[in-house]
Amino acid sequence: MSRVLAAVAWPYANGPRHIGHVSGFGVPSDVFSRYMRMAGHDVLMVSGTDEHGTPIQVQADAEGVTPRELVDRYNRVIVEDLHGLGLSYDLFTRTTTGNHYQVVQELFAGLYDNGYIVAKTTLGAISPSTGRTLPDRYIEGTCPICGYDSARGDQCDNCGNQLDPDQLINPRSKINGETPEFVETEHFFLDLPAFAEQLNAWLDTREGWRPNVLKFSRNLIGDLQPRAITRDLEWGVPIPLEAWRNRDDKRIYVWFDAVIGYLSASIEWARRTGDPEAWRQWWQDPEAQAYYFMGKDNIVFHSVIWPSILLGYSGPKPQSLGALNLPTEVVSSEYLTMEGKKFSSSRRVVIYVRDFLERYDADALRYFIAVAGPESNDTDFTWSEFRRRNNDELVAGWGNLVNRSISMAAKNFGEIPPALELTAEDSALLAAVRAGYDSVGALIGKHRQKAAITEAMRIVGEVNKYFSDQAPWKLKEDKARMGTVLHVALQAVRDCNTLLTPFLPHAAQRIHELLGGAGVHAPMPEIRDVEDLDNGRTYPVLTGDYTVGAKWEHVAIEPGTKLAAPTPVFKKLDESIVEEELARLQG
Ligand SMILES: [Zn+2]
């Protein structure tokens, strides 16, 4: 047993989540956390909404609301989206809490005290027509490094390099097309080059990372520059230094505050459990493991910048929270596209999680993401492929096995029949299924979820073949053998259900009940309205009791357990849904 931190990327609170957002890190981190808990580890899974920054300010201005009103709205929407998918956060919170402000300011002050934050005069962009600061990502121009003509003021999406807005060739405002003016302004920078040697030494010790993440990170370290951690903006965490604390025109940069959320959410979780020091077991015990889940556009923050912050806070001078652990592994996914196009809310190439869940089951999406998601390649979501996998694999493979084995046992015995004498085929099947605990578990542990669910479904296929070969429906004259075959099949179903529980928790709970099981098999998160621990505001969090539920182990079924005729666990999708959904996309 070890302590495992599952640190999941923070969704930006500027709109509802679409399935591209949740396929890269939301569902994979939940599959991992559920498996690790079942395997006996003490998991702390945290995240929240990322709510500061200029884009929120700009969107709030456009809608005529305050930034706080905007983030209050989308924090709740996103909490509901993630709840609908059954993502088992120990705490899903937000970055506008009093606790988060304190932790961010503590890390800023600690880094400053250790000499890793330096002040610099820089050129900031302002809009000539409004006189206001023009946020980086609303400045577009040609990348000075690769020549890409739609680079943003903070980053080039083509070559991946970080930029400053004044480096762009032919800069223009994305809001109204005007050319920004550049004026001198003072900002704080994180001295990233100071960490290059330590970062390289740390990366040398990493095992099992996806090669693209390691390679990308090493390239970044070769060319590290000091990075601005403050911005000209009113919406954000105040700078905790004398002479800066009360300035309302300068704030900590949103990326710096958001990445600290992993730590602040762990501390908030501990404070809410009544043991405010409990977070230390995941952040300071050298045996504790920390896995970070994100899309590939965020690798730099997790493999380079966040480790630098952790190193810089941990020494040379000890700070009040103490030294903090570096990530064990940075698990980055690739992109999901939609019918061959990039997801885009503005161009309506999008399917929101809430709309999806109104029409389809969460586990149908979770299955598709696990088996065909962007784990290690960019992948495409198409409605015809979604329907095919749902119908041919989930319904015809797994659902059909559950249905026919339970309904035949219910009809002929009304309960789980005993196994009398096992044949070689019976024993071989049971052994093959039990081997799945090792094979499927090892693959999930190594973040190879596509291979893991493929292996689980291969085992389901073996059970289906056994069922067809043994043909228990032909054994009406030999009830003892019929009962034995059904017993073996039901035992295999029970084991397969455990192997599939991290992927399909909603279905797993139902199948557990169909097999006559009571109580919680796959624990679910709940939405709870809580009071801010520091300022009395109320907000919704996702949390849950995940100490209950099935373990990652074989449990023998009990003959005599009452069975009723099952209703189908998965829904077959009609051919017409493909055209309906494509019409909605074009709508
Ligand atoms: Zn570029």
Coordinates of C-alpha atoms and ligand atoms in Angstrom, one line a residue:
M1 CA 0.0 0.0 0.0
S2 CA 1.3 3.4 -0.8
R3 CA 0.0 6.9 -1.0
V4 CA -0.9 8.0 -4.5
L5 CA -1.6 11.6 -5.5
A6 CA -3.7 11.9 -8.7
A7 CA -3.3 15.5 -9.7
V8 CA -5.7 16.2 -12.5
A9 CA -5.5 19.3 -14.9
W10 CA -7.7 22.2 -13.9
P11 CA -10.4 23.1 -16.4
Y12 CA -10.6 26.8 -17.2
A13 CA -13.9 28.2 -16.0
N14 CA -15.0 29.9 -19.2
G15 CA -17.6 27.5 -20.4
P16 CA -19.0 24.0 -20.1
R17 CA -16.7 21.0 -20.8
H18 CA -16.9 19.3 -24.2
I19 CA -15.9 15.7 -24.7
G20 CA -12.4 16.6 -26.0
H21 CA -11.7 18.2 -22.6
V22 CA -12.6 15.2 -20.6
S23 CA -11.1 12.5 -22.8
G24 CA -7.5 13.6 -22.4
F25 CA -7.2 13.7 -18.6
G26 CA -10.7 13.6 -16.9
V27 CA -11.7 10.0 -17.6
P28 CA -8.1 8.5 -17.7
S29 CA -7.3 10.0 -14.3
D30 CA -10.5 8.6 -12.9
V31 CA -9.8 5.1 -14.3
F32 CA -6.3 5.2 -12.8
S33 CA -7.5 6.4 -9.4
R34 CA -10.3 3.9 -9.2
Y35 CA -8.0 1.1 -10.1
M36 CA -5.3 2.2 -7.6
R37 CA -7.9 2.5 -4.8
M38 CA -9.2 -1.0 -5.6
A39 CA -5.7 -2.3 -5.6
G40 CA -5.3 -1.1 -2.0
H41 CA -3.5 2.2 -2.4
D42 CA -4.5 5.4 -0.5
V43 CA -5.4 7.7 -3.3
L44 CA -5.9 11.5 -3.1
M45 CA -7.4 12.8 -6.4
V46 CA -7.7 16.5 -6.6
S47 CA -8.4 19.3 -9.0
G48 CA -10.7 22.3 -9.5
T49 CA -11.7 25.1 -11.8
D50 CA -9.0 27.5 -12.9
E51 CA -10.8 30.9 -12.6
H52 CA -8.4 33.8 -12.9
G53 CA -6.7 35.5 -15.8
T54 CA -7.4 37.9 -18.6
P55 CA -9.6 35.6 -20.7
I56 CA -12.1 35.4 -17.8
Q57 CA -12.0 39.2 -17.4
V58 CA -12.5 39.8 -21.1
Q59 CA -15.4 37.3 -21.3
A60 CA -17.0 38.8 -18.2
D61 CA -16.7 42.3 -19.8
A62 CA -18.3 41.1 -23.0
E63 CA -21.2 39.6 -21.1
G64 CA -21.7 42.6 -18.8
V65 CA -21.1 40.6 -15.6
T66 CA -18.3 40.6 -13.1
P67 CA -15.5 38.0 -13.3
R68 CA -16.8 36.4 -10.1
E69 CA -20.3 36.0 -11.5
L70 CA -18.9 34.4 -14.6
V71 CA -16.7 31.9 -12.7
D72 CA -19.5 31.1 -10.2
R73 CA -21.6 30.1 -13.1
Y74 CA -19.1 27.9 -14.9
N75 CA -17.6 26.4 -11.7
R76 CA -21.0 24.9 -11.0
V77 CA -21.6 23.9 -14.6
I78 CA -18.2 22.1 -14.8
V79 CA -18.7 20.4 -11.4
E80 CA -22.0 19.0 -12.8
D81 CA -20.3 17.9 -16.0
L82 CA -17.6 16.0 -14.1
H83 CA -20.2 14.5 -11.7
G84 CA -22.2 13.2 -14.6
L85 CA -19.2 11.3 -15.8
G86 CA -18.7 9.7 -12.3
L87 CA -15.2 11.2 -11.9
S88 CA -14.2 10.2 -8.3
Y89 CA -12.4 13.3 -7.0
D90 CA -11.6 13.4 -3.4
L91 CA -11.9 17.1 -3.8
F92 CA -12.7 19.1 -6.9
T93 CA -12.6 22.8 -5.8
R94 CA -11.7 26.1 -7.4
T95 CA -8.9 28.7 -7.5
T96 CA -11.0 31.6 -6.0
T97 CA -11.1 30.2 -2.4
G98 CA -9.5 31.9 0.5
N99 CA -7.4 28.7 1.1
H100 CA -6.0 28.8 -2.5
Y101 CA -5.1 32.5 -2.1
Q102 CA -3.1 31.8 1.0
V103 CA -1.2 28.8 -0.4
V104 CA -0.4 30.7 -3.6
Q105 CA 0.9 33.7 -1.7
E106 CA 2.9 31.4 0.6
L107 CA 4.6 29.7 -2.4
F108 CA 5.3 33.1 -4.0
A109 CA 6.8 34.5 -0.8
G110 CA 8.9 31.3 -0.3
L111 CA 10.3 31.4 -3.8
Y112 CA 11.1 35.1 -3.3
D113 CA 12.7 34.5 0.0
N114 CA 14.9 31.8 -1.6
G115 CA 16.0 34.2 -4.3
Y116 CA 14.2 32.6 -7.3
I117 CA 11.9 35.5 -8.1
V118 CA 13.4 38.6 -9.7
A119 CA 11.8 41.9 -10.7
K120 CA 12.3 43.1 -14.3
T121 CA 11.1 46.0 -16.4
T122 CA 9.4 44.7 -19.5
L123 CA 7.2 45.8 -22.4
G124 CA 3.5 45.3 -21.8
A125 CA 0.9 45.6 -24.5
I126 CA -2.0 48.0 -24.2
S127 CA -4.9 48.6 -26.5
P128 CA -4.6 52.2 -27.9
S129 CA -8.4 52.5 -28.2
T130 CA -9.2 51.6 -24.6
G131 CA -5.9 52.3 -22.8
R132 CA -6.3 48.9 -21.1
T133 CA -3.8 46.1 -20.9
L134 CA -4.2 43.7 -23.8
P135 CA -4.0 40.1 -22.6
D136 CA -1.3 37.9 -24.2
R137 CA -3.7 35.5 -25.7
Y138 CA -5.7 38.3 -27.4
I139 CA -2.6 39.4 -29.3
E140 CA -1.9 37.5 -32.5
G141 CA 1.1 37.8 -34.8
T142 CA 3.8 35.9 -36.7
C143 CA 6.0 33.6 -34.6
P144 CA 9.6 35.0 -34.6
I145 CA 10.9 31.4 -34.3
C146 CA 9.0 29.3 -36.8
G147 CA 7.1 31.9 -38.9
Y148 CA 3.6 30.6 -38.0
D149 CA 1.2 33.5 -38.7
S150 CA -1.3 32.9 -35.9
A151 CA 1.0 32.7 -32.9
R152 CA -0.4 34.1 -29.6
G153 CA 1.2 36.6 -27.3
D154 CA 2.1 33.9 -24.8
Q155 CA 2.8 30.9 -26.9
C156 CA 3.1 29.6 -30.5
D157 CA 0.8 26.7 -31.0
N158 CA 2.8 25.6 -34.0
C159 CA 6.3 25.2 -32.6
G160 CA 5.3 25.2 -28.9
N161 CA 7.7 28.0 -27.8
Q162 CA 6.7 30.4 -25.1
L163 CA 6.6 34.0 -26.3
D164 CA 6.2 37.5 -25.0
P165 CA 3.8 39.7 -27.0
D166 CA 6.5 42.2 -28.1
Q167 CA 8.4 39.4 -29.8
L168 CA 5.5 38.8 -32.3
I169 CA 6.1 40.1 -35.8
N170 CA 3.1 42.3 -36.9
P171 CA 1.3 42.1 -33.6
R172 CA -2.5 42.8 -33.8
S173 CA -5.4 42.7 -31.3
K174 CA -7.6 39.7 -31.8
I175 CA -10.5 41.7 -30.3
N176 CA -10.5 44.6 -32.9
G177 CA -7.5 44.1 -35.1
E178 CA -5.7 47.2 -34.0
T179 CA -1.9 47.3 -33.5
P180 CA -1.0 47.2 -29.7
E181 CA 1.2 49.8 -28.1
F182 CA 4.1 48.6 -25.9
V183 CA 4.9 50.5 -22.7
E184 CA 7.4 49.8 -19.9
T185 CA 6.0 48.0 -16.8
E186 CA 7.6 46.2 -13.9
H187 CA 6.9 42.5 -13.3
F188 CA 8.2 39.5 -11.4
F189 CA 9.9 36.6 -13.1
L190 CA 10.5 33.0 -12.0
D191 CA 14.2 32.3 -12.5
L192 CA 13.7 29.0 -14.4
P193 CA 17.3 28.8 -15.7
A194 CA 18.4 28.4 -12.1
F195 CA 16.7 25.0 -12.0
A196 CA 18.0 23.5 -15.3
E197 CA 20.6 21.3 -13.8
Q198 CA 18.3 19.9 -11.1
L199 CA 15.6 19.4 -13.6
N200 CA 17.8 17.4 -15.9
A201 CA 19.1 15.3 -13.0
W202 CA 15.6 14.6 -11.9
L203 CA 14.4 13.6 -15.4
D204 CA 17.4 11.2 -15.6
T205 CA 15.8 9.3 -12.7
R206 CA 12.3 9.0 -14.3
E207 CA 11.2 5.6 -15.5
G208 CA 8.2 4.6 -17.6
W209 CA 7.3 8.1 -18.9
R210 CA 5.9 8.4 -22.3
P211 CA 8.9 9.1 -24.6
N212 CA 7.3 12.2 -26.1
V213 CA 6.9 13.8 -22.7
L214 CA 10.5 13.2 -21.7
K215 CA 11.9 14.4 -25.1
F216 CA 9.7 17.5 -25.1
S217 CA 10.7 18.3 -21.5
R218 CA 14.4 17.9 -22.2
N219 CA 14.2 20.2 -25.2
L220 CA 12.5 22.8 -23.0
I221 CA 15.2 22.6 -20.3
G222 CA 17.8 23.3 -23.0
D223 CA 16.4 26.7 -23.6
L224 CA 14.9 27.9 -20.4
Q225 CA 14.2 31.7 -19.9
P226 CA 13.0 33.5 -16.8
R227 CA 9.2 33.5 -17.0
A228 CA 6.8 36.3 -15.9
I229 CA 4.6 35.3 -13.0
T230 CA 2.7 38.6 -12.6
R231 CA 0.5 40.5 -15.0
D232 CA -1.2 43.9 -15.4
L233 CA -4.6 42.8 -14.3
E234 CA -7.1 43.3 -11.5
W235 CA -8.6 39.8 -11.5
G236 CA -6.2 37.4 -9.7
V237 CA -4.3 36.7 -6.5
P238 CA -2.6 39.8 -5.1
I239 CA 1.2 39.9 -4.9
P240 CA 2.2 39.1 -1.3
L241 CA 5.1 41.6 -1.0
E242 CA 5.4 44.9 0.8
A243 CA 4.5 47.8 -1.6
W244 CA 2.7 45.4 -4.0
R245 CA 0.2 43.8 -1.7
N246 CA -2.3 46.7 -2.0
R247 CA -1.9 47.5 -5.6
D248 CA -5.0 46.6 -7.5
D249 CA -3.5 46.8 -11.0
K250 CA -1.0 43.9 -10.6
R251 CA -1.8 40.3 -10.0
I252 CA -0.1 36.9 -9.9
Y253 CA -0.2 35.4 -13.4
V254 CA -3.0 32.9 -13.8
W255 CA -0.8 30.0 -14.8
F256 CA 1.3 30.4 -11.7
D257 CA -1.7 30.4 -9.4
A258 CA -3.5 27.5 -11.2
V259 CA -0.5 25.1 -11.1
I260 CA -0.3 25.6 -7.3
G261 CA -3.9 24.3 -7.2
Y262 CA -2.7 20.7 -6.8
L263 CA -1.1 21.6 -3.5
S264 CA -3.8 24.0 -2.3
A265 CA -6.6 21.6 -3.1
S266 CA -4.7 18.9 -1.1
I267 CA -4.5 21.3 1.8
E268 CA -8.2 22.2 1.5
W269 CA -9.1 18.5 1.4
A270 CA -7.1 18.0 4.6
R271 CA -8.6 21.0 6.4
R272 CA -12.1 19.6 5.5
T273 CA -11.3 16.2 6.9
G274 CA -10.6 17.7 10.3
D275 CA -6.9 16.7 10.1
P276 CA -5.3 19.8 8.6
E277 CA -1.9 18.2 8.3
A278 CA -3.1 15.1 6.5
W279 CA -2.0 16.5 3.1
R280 CA 1.6 16.1 4.1
Q281 CA 1.4 12.3 3.7
W282 CA 1.0 12.8 -0.1
W283 CA 3.5 15.7 -0.5
Q284 CA 6.3 15.0 1.9
D285 CA 6.5 11.2 2.5
P286 CA 9.4 10.1 0.2
E287 CA 7.5 6.9 -0.6
A288 CA 4.4 8.7 -1.8
Q289 CA 3.7 8.8 -5.5
A290 CA 2.3 11.7 -7.5
Y291 CA 0.8 11.3 -11.0
Y292 CA -0.1 14.4 -13.0
F293 CA -2.7 14.1 -15.8
M294 CA -3.1 16.6 -18.6
G295 CA -3.3 17.3 -22.4
K296 CA -0.1 17.7 -24.3
D297 CA -0.4 21.5 -24.5
N298 CA 0.2 21.6 -20.8
I299 CA 3.3 19.4 -20.5
V300 CA 5.6 22.4 -19.9
F301 CA 3.8 23.4 -16.8
H302 CA 4.0 19.9 -15.2
S303 CA 7.4 18.6 -16.2
V304 CA 9.4 21.8 -16.0
I305 CA 7.7 24.8 -14.4
W306 CA 5.8 23.1 -11.5
P307 CA 8.9 21.0 -10.6
S308 CA 10.9 24.3 -10.6
I309 CA 8.4 25.9 -8.2
L310 CA 8.5 22.9 -5.9
L311 CA 12.4 22.8 -5.9
G312 CA 12.6 26.6 -5.4
Y313 CA 10.1 26.5 -2.5
S314 CA 11.8 23.5 -0.9
G315 CA 15.2 25.2 -0.5
P316 CA 17.8 26.5 0.2
K317 CA 15.9 28.2 3.2
P318 CA 13.2 26.0 4.7
Q319 CA 9.8 27.6 4.3
S320 CA 6.8 27.1 6.6
L321 CA 5.1 24.3 4.6
G322 CA 8.3 22.3 4.4
A323 CA 10.0 20.6 1.4
L324 CA 7.6 19.2 -1.2
N325 CA 7.8 16.1 -3.4
L326 CA 8.4 16.3 -7.2
P327 CA 6.0 14.5 -9.6
T328 CA 6.5 10.8 -10.0
E329 CA 5.2 10.9 -13.5
V330 CA 3.7 13.4 -15.9
V331 CA 1.0 11.6 -17.9
S332 CA 0.1 13.6 -21.0
S333 CA -2.5 12.7 -23.6
E334 CA -2.8 13.8 -27.2
Y335 CA -5.7 15.5 -28.8
L336 CA -9.2 14.3 -29.6
T337 CA -10.7 15.7 -32.8
M338 CA -14.4 15.6 -33.8
E339 CA -15.3 14.2 -37.2
G340 CA -11.8 15.1 -38.5
K341 CA -11.9 18.7 -37.2
K342 CA -10.5 20.4 -34.1
F343 CA -13.0 21.0 -31.4
S344 CA -14.2 24.6 -31.6
S345 CA -17.1 26.0 -29.6
S346 CA -17.3 29.1 -31.9
R347 CA -17.4 27.0 -35.0
R348 CA -19.8 24.6 -33.4
V349 CA -17.5 21.6 -33.9
V350 CA -18.3 20.5 -30.4
I351 CA -20.4 18.2 -28.2
Y352 CA -20.8 19.3 -24.6
V353 CA -20.6 16.7 -21.9
R354 CA -24.0 17.7 -20.6
D355 CA -25.7 17.3 -24.0
F356 CA -23.9 14.0 -24.5
L357 CA -25.2 12.7 -21.1
E358 CA -28.7 13.8 -21.9
R359 CA -28.8 11.3 -24.8
Y360 CA -26.2 8.6 -23.9
D361 CA -24.9 6.9 -20.9
A362 CA -21.7 8.1 -19.2
D363 CA -20.2 4.6 -19.5
A364 CA -20.7 4.5 -23.2
L365 CA -18.5 7.6 -23.5
R366 CA -16.0 6.3 -20.9
Y367 CA -15.7 3.1 -22.9
F368 CA -15.1 5.0 -26.1
I369 CA -12.5 7.2 -24.5
A370 CA -10.7 4.2 -22.9
V371 CA -10.6 2.1 -26.0
A372 CA -10.3 4.7 -28.7
G373 CA -9.2 7.9 -27.0
P374 CA -6.1 10.1 -27.5
E375 CA -3.9 8.1 -25.1
S376 CA -0.7 8.2 -27.3
N377 CA -1.9 9.6 -30.7
D378 CA -4.3 12.3 -31.8
T379 CA -7.5 10.4 -32.4
D380 CA -10.8 11.2 -34.0
F381 CA -14.2 10.9 -32.5
T382 CA -16.9 10.0 -35.1
W383 CA -20.5 9.2 -34.3
S384 CA -20.4 6.2 -36.6
E385 CA -17.4 4.8 -34.7
F386 CA -19.0 5.6 -31.3
R387 CA -22.1 3.8 -32.3
R388 CA -20.2 0.8 -33.8
R389 CA -18.1 0.3 -30.6
N390 CA -21.1 0.8 -28.4
N391 CA -23.2 -1.8 -30.3
D392 CA -20.6 -4.3 -31.4
E393 CA -18.4 -4.3 -28.3
L394 CA -20.2 -3.0 -25.3
V395 CA -23.7 -4.3 -26.1
A396 CA -23.0 -7.4 -28.2
G397 CA -19.8 -8.4 -26.3
W398 CA -20.1 -7.5 -22.6
G399 CA -23.8 -6.6 -22.2
N400 CA -24.9 -9.7 -24.0
L401 CA -22.7 -12.0 -21.8
V402 CA -24.1 -10.4 -18.6
N403 CA -27.7 -10.7 -19.9
R404 CA -27.7 -14.2 -21.2
S405 CA -25.8 -15.8 -18.3
I406 CA -27.9 -14.1 -15.6
S407 CA -31.2 -14.6 -17.4
M408 CA -30.6 -18.3 -18.1
A409 CA -29.6 -18.9 -14.5
A410 CA -32.6 -16.9 -13.2
K411 CA -35.0 -18.8 -15.5
N412 CA -33.7 -22.3 -14.8
F413 CA -32.6 -22.0 -11.1
G414 CA -33.9 -18.7 -9.7
E415 CA -30.5 -18.4 -8.0
I416 CA -26.8 -18.9 -8.6
P417 CA -26.5 -22.7 -9.1
P418 CA -23.6 -24.6 -7.5
A419 CA -20.7 -25.9 -9.5
L420 CA -20.4 -29.7 -9.2
E421 CA -17.6 -31.3 -11.1
L422 CA -15.4 -28.9 -13.1
T423 CA -14.1 -30.0 -16.5
A424 CA -10.8 -29.0 -17.9
E425 CA -12.6 -26.3 -20.0
D426 CA -14.3 -24.9 -16.9
S427 CA -11.0 -24.7 -14.9
A428 CA -9.1 -23.2 -17.9
L429 CA -11.7 -20.5 -18.3
L430 CA -11.7 -19.5 -14.6
A431 CA -7.9 -19.4 -14.6
A432 CA -7.8 -17.3 -17.8
V433 CA -10.2 -14.8 -16.2
R434 CA -8.3 -14.6 -12.9
A435 CA -5.1 -13.9 -14.8
G436 CA -6.8 -10.7 -15.8
Y437 CA -6.2 -9.1 -12.4
D438 CA -2.5 -9.2 -13.1
S439 CA -2.5 -8.3 -16.8
V440 CA -5.2 -5.6 -16.8
G441 CA -4.0 -4.1 -13.5
A442 CA -0.4 -3.9 -14.7
L443 CA -1.5 -2.1 -17.8
I444 CA -3.6 0.5 -16.0
G445 CA -0.8 1.0 -13.5
K446 CA 1.5 1.9 -16.5
H447 CA -1.1 4.3 -18.0
R448 CA -1.7 2.0 -20.9
Q449 CA -5.5 2.1 -20.6
K450 CA -6.2 1.3 -24.2
A451 CA -4.3 -1.9 -23.9
A452 CA -5.9 -2.6 -20.5
I453 CA -9.5 -2.4 -21.6
T454 CA -8.6 -4.3 -24.8
E455 CA -7.2 -7.1 -22.6
A456 CA -10.3 -7.0 -20.4
M457 CA -12.6 -7.2 -23.4
R458 CA -10.5 -10.1 -24.9
I459 CA -11.2 -12.0 -21.7
V460 CA -14.9 -11.1 -22.0
G461 CA -14.6 -12.6 -25.5
E462 CA -13.2 -15.8 -24.1
V463 CA -16.1 -16.1 -21.7
N464 CA -18.5 -15.6 -24.5
K465 CA -16.8 -18.3 -26.5
Y466 CA -17.0 -20.7 -23.5
F467 CA -20.7 -19.9 -23.1
S468 CA -21.4 -20.7 -26.8
D469 CA -19.2 -23.8 -26.8
Q470 CA -20.8 -25.2 -23.7
A471 CA -24.3 -24.2 -24.9
P472 CA -26.0 -24.6 -21.5
W473 CA -29.4 -24.1 -23.2
K474 CA -28.9 -27.6 -24.6
L475 CA -28.4 -29.2 -21.2
K476 CA -32.0 -29.2 -20.1
E477 CA -31.7 -33.0 -19.6
D478 CA -28.6 -32.6 -17.4
K479 CA -29.4 -30.0 -14.9
A480 CA -26.3 -30.6 -12.8
R481 CA -24.0 -29.9 -15.8
M482 CA -26.2 -26.9 -16.8
G483 CA -25.8 -25.5 -13.4
T484 CA -22.1 -26.0 -13.4
V485 CA -21.7 -24.2 -16.7
L486 CA -23.8 -21.3 -15.5
H487 CA -22.0 -21.1 -12.3
V488 CA -18.7 -20.9 -14.1
A489 CA -20.1 -18.3 -16.5
L490 CA -21.5 -16.2 -13.6
Q491 CA -18.2 -16.4 -11.7
A492 CA -16.4 -15.2 -14.9
V493 CA -18.9 -12.4 -15.3
R494 CA -18.3 -11.4 -11.7
D495 CA -14.6 -11.3 -12.2
C496 CA -14.8 -9.5 -15.6
N497 CA -17.1 -6.9 -13.9
T498 CA -14.4 -6.2 -11.4
L499 CA -11.8 -5.9 -14.2
L500 CA -14.1 -3.4 -16.0
T501 CA -15.1 -1.4 -12.9
P502 CA -12.5 1.4 -13.2
F503 CA -13.6 2.0 -16.8
L504 CA -17.4 1.4 -16.4
P505 CA -18.3 2.2 -12.8
H506 CA -22.0 2.9 -13.4
A507 CA -22.5 -0.4 -15.3
A508 CA -20.4 -2.2 -12.8
Q509 CA -22.6 -1.2 -9.9
R510 CA -25.7 -2.4 -11.8
I511 CA -24.1 -5.7 -12.7
H512 CA -23.1 -6.2 -9.1
E513 CA -26.7 -5.8 -8.1
L514 CA -28.0 -8.1 -10.9
L515 CA -25.7 -10.8 -9.5
G516 CA -27.4 -10.4 -6.2
G517 CA -24.8 -8.2 -4.6
A518 CA -25.7 -5.6 -2.0
G519 CA -24.1 -2.3 -1.0
V520 CA -21.6 -0.1 -2.9
H521 CA -19.5 -1.8 -5.6
A522 CA -18.3 1.3 -7.4
P523 CA -18.4 4.4 -5.2
M524 CA -19.6 7.6 -6.9
P525 CA -18.8 11.3 -6.3
E526 CA -21.3 13.6 -4.9
I527 CA -21.8 17.4 -5.3
R528 CA -21.8 19.1 -1.9
D529 CA -22.3 22.8 -1.3
V530 CA -19.7 23.9 1.2
E531 CA -18.7 27.1 2.9
D532 CA -15.3 28.6 2.1
L533 CA -13.1 27.8 5.1
D534 CA -11.8 31.4 5.2
N535 CA -14.4 33.8 4.0
G536 CA -17.8 32.2 4.3
R537 CA -18.8 32.2 0.6
T538 CA -20.6 29.0 -0.5
Y539 CA -19.6 26.9 -3.5
P540 CA -20.1 23.4 -4.8
V541 CA -17.3 20.8 -4.6
L542 CA -17.1 17.2 -5.8
T543 CA -16.1 14.7 -3.2
G544 CA -17.0 11.2 -2.0
D545 CA -16.3 8.3 0.3
Y546 CA -14.2 5.9 -1.8
T547 CA -13.1 3.7 1.0
V548 CA -16.1 1.5 0.3
G549 CA -16.5 -0.7 -2.8
A550 CA -15.0 -3.7 -4.6
K551 CA -11.3 -4.6 -4.2
W552 CA -9.1 -5.6 -7.2
E553 CA -9.4 -9.3 -6.4
H554 CA -11.3 -12.5 -7.1
V555 CA -14.4 -13.0 -5.0
A556 CA -16.2 -16.3 -5.2
I557 CA -19.9 -16.1 -6.0
E558 CA -22.2 -17.8 -3.6
P559 CA -24.5 -20.6 -4.8
G560 CA -28.1 -19.9 -3.6
T561 CA -27.9 -16.1 -4.1
K562 CA -31.3 -15.1 -5.6
L563 CA -31.3 -13.9 -9.2
A564 CA -34.0 -12.1 -11.1
A565 CA -34.4 -11.7 -14.9
P566 CA -32.1 -8.8 -15.8
T567 CA -32.9 -5.7 -17.8
P568 CA -30.2 -4.7 -20.3
V569 CA -27.3 -2.8 -18.8
F570 CA -26.2 -1.1 -22.0
K571 CA -28.3 0.6 -24.7
K572 CA -28.1 -0.4 -28.4
L573 CA -27.9 2.8 -30.5
D574 CA -30.1 3.1 -33.6
E575 CA -28.5 3.8 -36.9
S576 CA -30.4 7.1 -37.1
I577 CA -28.4 8.7 -34.2
V578 CA -25.4 9.2 -36.5
E579 CA -27.2 11.4 -38.9
E580 CA -29.0 13.2 -36.1
E581 CA -25.8 14.1 -34.4
L582 CA -24.1 15.1 -37.6
A583 CA -27.0 17.4 -38.4
R584 CA -26.6 18.9 -34.9
L585 CA -22.9 19.6 -35.6
Q586 CA -23.8 21.4 -38.8
G587 CA -26.8 23.0 -37.1
Ligands
ZN1 ZN 6.4 29.2 -33.7

